[in-house]
Short mmCIF file of C-alpha atoms in Angstrom, two decimals:
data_model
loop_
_atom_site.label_atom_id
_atom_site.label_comp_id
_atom_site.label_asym_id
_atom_site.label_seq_id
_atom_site.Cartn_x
_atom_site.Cartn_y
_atom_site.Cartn_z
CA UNK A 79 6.93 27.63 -19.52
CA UNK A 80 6.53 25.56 -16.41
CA UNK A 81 5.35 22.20 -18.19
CA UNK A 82 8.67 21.26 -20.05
CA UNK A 83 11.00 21.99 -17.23
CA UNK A 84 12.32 18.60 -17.25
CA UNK A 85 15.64 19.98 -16.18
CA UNK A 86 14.54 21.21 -12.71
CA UNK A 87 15.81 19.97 -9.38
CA UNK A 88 12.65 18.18 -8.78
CA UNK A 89 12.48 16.67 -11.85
CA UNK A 90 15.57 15.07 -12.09
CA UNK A 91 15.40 13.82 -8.58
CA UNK A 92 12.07 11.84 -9.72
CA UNK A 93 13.81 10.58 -12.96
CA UNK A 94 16.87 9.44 -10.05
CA UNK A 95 14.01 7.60 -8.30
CA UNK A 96 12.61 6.05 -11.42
CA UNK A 97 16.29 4.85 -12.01
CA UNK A 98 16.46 3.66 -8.65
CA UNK A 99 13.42 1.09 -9.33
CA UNK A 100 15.62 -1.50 -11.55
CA UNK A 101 18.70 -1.51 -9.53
CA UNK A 102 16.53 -2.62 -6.26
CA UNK A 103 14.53 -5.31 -7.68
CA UNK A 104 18.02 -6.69 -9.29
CA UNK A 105 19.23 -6.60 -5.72
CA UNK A 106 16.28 -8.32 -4.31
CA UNK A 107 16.30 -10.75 -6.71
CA UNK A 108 20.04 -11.29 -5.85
CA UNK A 109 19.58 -11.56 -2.35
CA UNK A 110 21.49 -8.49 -1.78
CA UNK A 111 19.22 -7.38 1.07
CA UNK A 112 21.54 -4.85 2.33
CA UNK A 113 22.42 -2.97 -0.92
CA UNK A 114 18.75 -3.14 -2.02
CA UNK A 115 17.61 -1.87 1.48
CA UNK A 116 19.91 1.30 1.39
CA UNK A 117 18.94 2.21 -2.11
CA UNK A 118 15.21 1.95 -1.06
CA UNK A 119 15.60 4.33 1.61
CA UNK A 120 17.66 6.73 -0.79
CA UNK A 121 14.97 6.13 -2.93
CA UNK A 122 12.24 7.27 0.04
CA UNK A 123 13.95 10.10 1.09
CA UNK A 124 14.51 11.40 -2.55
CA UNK A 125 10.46 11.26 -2.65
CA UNK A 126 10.07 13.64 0.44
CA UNK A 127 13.25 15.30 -0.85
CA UNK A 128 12.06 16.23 -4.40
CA UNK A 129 8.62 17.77 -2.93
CA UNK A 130 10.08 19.70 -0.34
CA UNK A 131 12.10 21.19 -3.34
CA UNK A 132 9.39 22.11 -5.19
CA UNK A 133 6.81 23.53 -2.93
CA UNK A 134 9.43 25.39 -0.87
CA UNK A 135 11.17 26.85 -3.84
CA UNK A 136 7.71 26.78 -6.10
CA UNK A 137 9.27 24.81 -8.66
CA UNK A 138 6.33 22.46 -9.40
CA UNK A 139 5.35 21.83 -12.65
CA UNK A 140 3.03 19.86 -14.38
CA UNK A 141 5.22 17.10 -15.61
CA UNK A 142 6.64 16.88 -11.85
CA UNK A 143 3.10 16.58 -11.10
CA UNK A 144 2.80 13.14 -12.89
CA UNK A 145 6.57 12.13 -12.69
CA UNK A 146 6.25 12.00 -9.12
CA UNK A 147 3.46 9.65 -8.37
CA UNK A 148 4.71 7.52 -11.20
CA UNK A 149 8.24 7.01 -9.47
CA UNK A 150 6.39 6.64 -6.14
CA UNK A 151 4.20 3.75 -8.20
CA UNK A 152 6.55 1.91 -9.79
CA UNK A 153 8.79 1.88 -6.75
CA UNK A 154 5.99 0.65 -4.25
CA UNK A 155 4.62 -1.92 -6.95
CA UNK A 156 8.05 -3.20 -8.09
CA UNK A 157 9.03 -3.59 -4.30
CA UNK A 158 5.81 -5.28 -3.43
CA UNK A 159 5.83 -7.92 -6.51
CA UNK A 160 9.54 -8.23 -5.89
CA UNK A 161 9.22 -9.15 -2.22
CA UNK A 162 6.23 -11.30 -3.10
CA UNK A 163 8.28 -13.09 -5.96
CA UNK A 164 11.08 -14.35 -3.47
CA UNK A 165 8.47 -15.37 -0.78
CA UNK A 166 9.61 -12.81 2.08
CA UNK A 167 5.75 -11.25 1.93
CA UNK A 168 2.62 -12.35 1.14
CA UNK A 169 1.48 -12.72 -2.74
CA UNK A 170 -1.85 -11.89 -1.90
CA UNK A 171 -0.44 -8.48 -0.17
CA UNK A 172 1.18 -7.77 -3.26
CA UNK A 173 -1.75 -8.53 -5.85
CA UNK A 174 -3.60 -6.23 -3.41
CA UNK A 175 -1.77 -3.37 -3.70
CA UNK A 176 -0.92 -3.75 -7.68
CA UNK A 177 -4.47 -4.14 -8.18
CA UNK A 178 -5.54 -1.23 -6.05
CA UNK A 179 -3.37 1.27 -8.36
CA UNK A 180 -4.76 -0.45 -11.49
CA UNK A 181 -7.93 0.05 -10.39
CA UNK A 182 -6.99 4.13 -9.84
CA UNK A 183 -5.35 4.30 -13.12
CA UNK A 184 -7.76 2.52 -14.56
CA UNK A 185 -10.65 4.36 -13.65
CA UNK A 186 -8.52 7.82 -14.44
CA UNK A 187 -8.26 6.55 -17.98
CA UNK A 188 -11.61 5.50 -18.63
CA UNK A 189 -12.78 9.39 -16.88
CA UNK A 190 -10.44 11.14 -20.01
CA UNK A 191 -12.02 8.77 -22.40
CA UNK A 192 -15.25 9.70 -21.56
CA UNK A 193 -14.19 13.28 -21.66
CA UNK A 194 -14.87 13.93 -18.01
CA UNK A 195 -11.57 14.88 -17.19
CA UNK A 196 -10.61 13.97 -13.05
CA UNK A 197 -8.79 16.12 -12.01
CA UNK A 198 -5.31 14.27 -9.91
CA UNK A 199 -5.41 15.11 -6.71
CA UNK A 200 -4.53 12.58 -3.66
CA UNK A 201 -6.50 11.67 -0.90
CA UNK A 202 -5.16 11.67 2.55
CA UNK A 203 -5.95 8.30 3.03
CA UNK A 204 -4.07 7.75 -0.30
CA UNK A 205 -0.91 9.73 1.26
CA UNK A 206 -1.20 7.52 4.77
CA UNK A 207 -1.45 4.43 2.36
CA UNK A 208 1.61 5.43 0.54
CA UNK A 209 3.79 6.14 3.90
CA UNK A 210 2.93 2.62 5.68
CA UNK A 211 3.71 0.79 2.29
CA UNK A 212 7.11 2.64 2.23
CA UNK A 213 7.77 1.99 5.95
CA UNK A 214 6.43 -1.54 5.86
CA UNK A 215 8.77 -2.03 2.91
CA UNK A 216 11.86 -0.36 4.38
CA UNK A 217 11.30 -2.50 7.80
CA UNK A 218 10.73 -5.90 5.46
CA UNK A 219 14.07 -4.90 3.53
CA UNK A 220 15.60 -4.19 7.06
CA UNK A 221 14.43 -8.15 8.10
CA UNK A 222 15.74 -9.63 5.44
CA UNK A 223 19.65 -7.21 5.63
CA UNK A 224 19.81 -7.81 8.86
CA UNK A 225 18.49 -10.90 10.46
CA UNK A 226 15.98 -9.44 12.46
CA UNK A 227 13.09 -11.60 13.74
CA UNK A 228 9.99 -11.06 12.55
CA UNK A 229 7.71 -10.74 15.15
CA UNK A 230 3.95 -10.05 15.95
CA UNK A 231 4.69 -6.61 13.96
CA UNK A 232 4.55 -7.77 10.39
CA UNK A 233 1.43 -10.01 10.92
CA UNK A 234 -0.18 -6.71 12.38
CA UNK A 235 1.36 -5.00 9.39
CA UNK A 236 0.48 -6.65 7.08
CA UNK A 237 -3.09 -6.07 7.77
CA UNK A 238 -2.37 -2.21 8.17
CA UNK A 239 -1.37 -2.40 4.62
CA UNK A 240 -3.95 -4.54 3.31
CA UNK A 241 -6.40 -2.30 5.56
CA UNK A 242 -5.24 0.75 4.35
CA UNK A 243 -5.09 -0.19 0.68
CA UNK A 244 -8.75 -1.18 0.52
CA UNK A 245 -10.05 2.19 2.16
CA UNK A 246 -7.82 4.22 -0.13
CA UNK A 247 -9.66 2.38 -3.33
CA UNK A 248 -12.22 2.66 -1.63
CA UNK A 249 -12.23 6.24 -1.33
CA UNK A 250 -10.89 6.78 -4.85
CA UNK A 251 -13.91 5.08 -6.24
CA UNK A 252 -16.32 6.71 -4.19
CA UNK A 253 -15.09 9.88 -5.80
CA UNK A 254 -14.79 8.33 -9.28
CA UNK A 255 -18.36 7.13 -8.78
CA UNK A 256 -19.54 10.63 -7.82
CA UNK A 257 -17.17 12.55 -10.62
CA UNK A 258 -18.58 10.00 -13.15
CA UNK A 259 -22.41 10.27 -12.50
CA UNK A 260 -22.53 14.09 -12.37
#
């Protein structure tokens, strides 16, 4: 039975992500920019670690099918609030993307309560989304560990993630809108 396999590799590697989430926002909040940076990017490579697991070795399972995007969310919203919190990006960067996954889970919820089931399946605009939040994280993270100047880059990134996280709600509701009125 594929659904309670809680115990495979995948699994447990998104349960080591989920783990990972506390430690880094205690380090950011500590001003440990180097410690929280390297557990970030152990954190981002266990993402692209734990699907590469399970598609190559077809151990996918429904409960790796949730457990992963909610590791992936509660790392990229943690970081973002986190960051936000001790003034190094943005609050308004931050309420964006927060509010664009609310908005997802939010209409996913209301879908099952109306009994028209949607069925979870990312866009690509939601995957490129996801990647430049992770890398504009890591290089933020990489700023603030290592003194590096921040340059014309993060003002142009910032609006690649802001950009980015609009068209990928928008996207999402577009379908929602079309799933919901059929």
């Amino acid at each position: 039975m594929k659904f309670f396999k809680i115990g495979s590799l995948p699994n447990l590697i998104s349960l080591g992500r989920l783990i990972l989430v506390p430690a880094i926002i205690s380090l950011i909040a500590a001003h440990r920019w180097k410690e929280a940076f390297i557990c970030f990017i152990i954190a981002g490579a266990s993402d692209a670690l734990d699907g590469w697991i399970a598609k190559t070795f077809d151990l996918r399972t429904q409960l790796g099918a949730y457990l992963d995007p909610l590791a992936d969310k509660a790392l990229i919203v943690s970081i973002y609030v986190a960051l936000a919190i001790t003034d190094v990006i943005p609050a308004t960067i931050a309420i964006l993307v927060v509010a664009r996954d609310v908005m997802i889970i939010g209409a996913f919820i209301v879908s099952r309560l109306l009994d028209k089931r949607l069925e979870v399946r990312p866009l690509l605009i939601s995957k490129l989304n996801t990647l430049i939040q992770i890398l504009f994280a890591a290089l933020v993270l990489s700023v603030e560990a290592f003194g590096v100047h921040k340059g014309a880059w993060f003002d142009v990134s910032l609006y690649a993630v802001a950009g980015l996280a609009l068209a990928s709600l928008g996207a999402y509701l577009s379908q929602w809108i079309r799933h919901m009125s059929a």
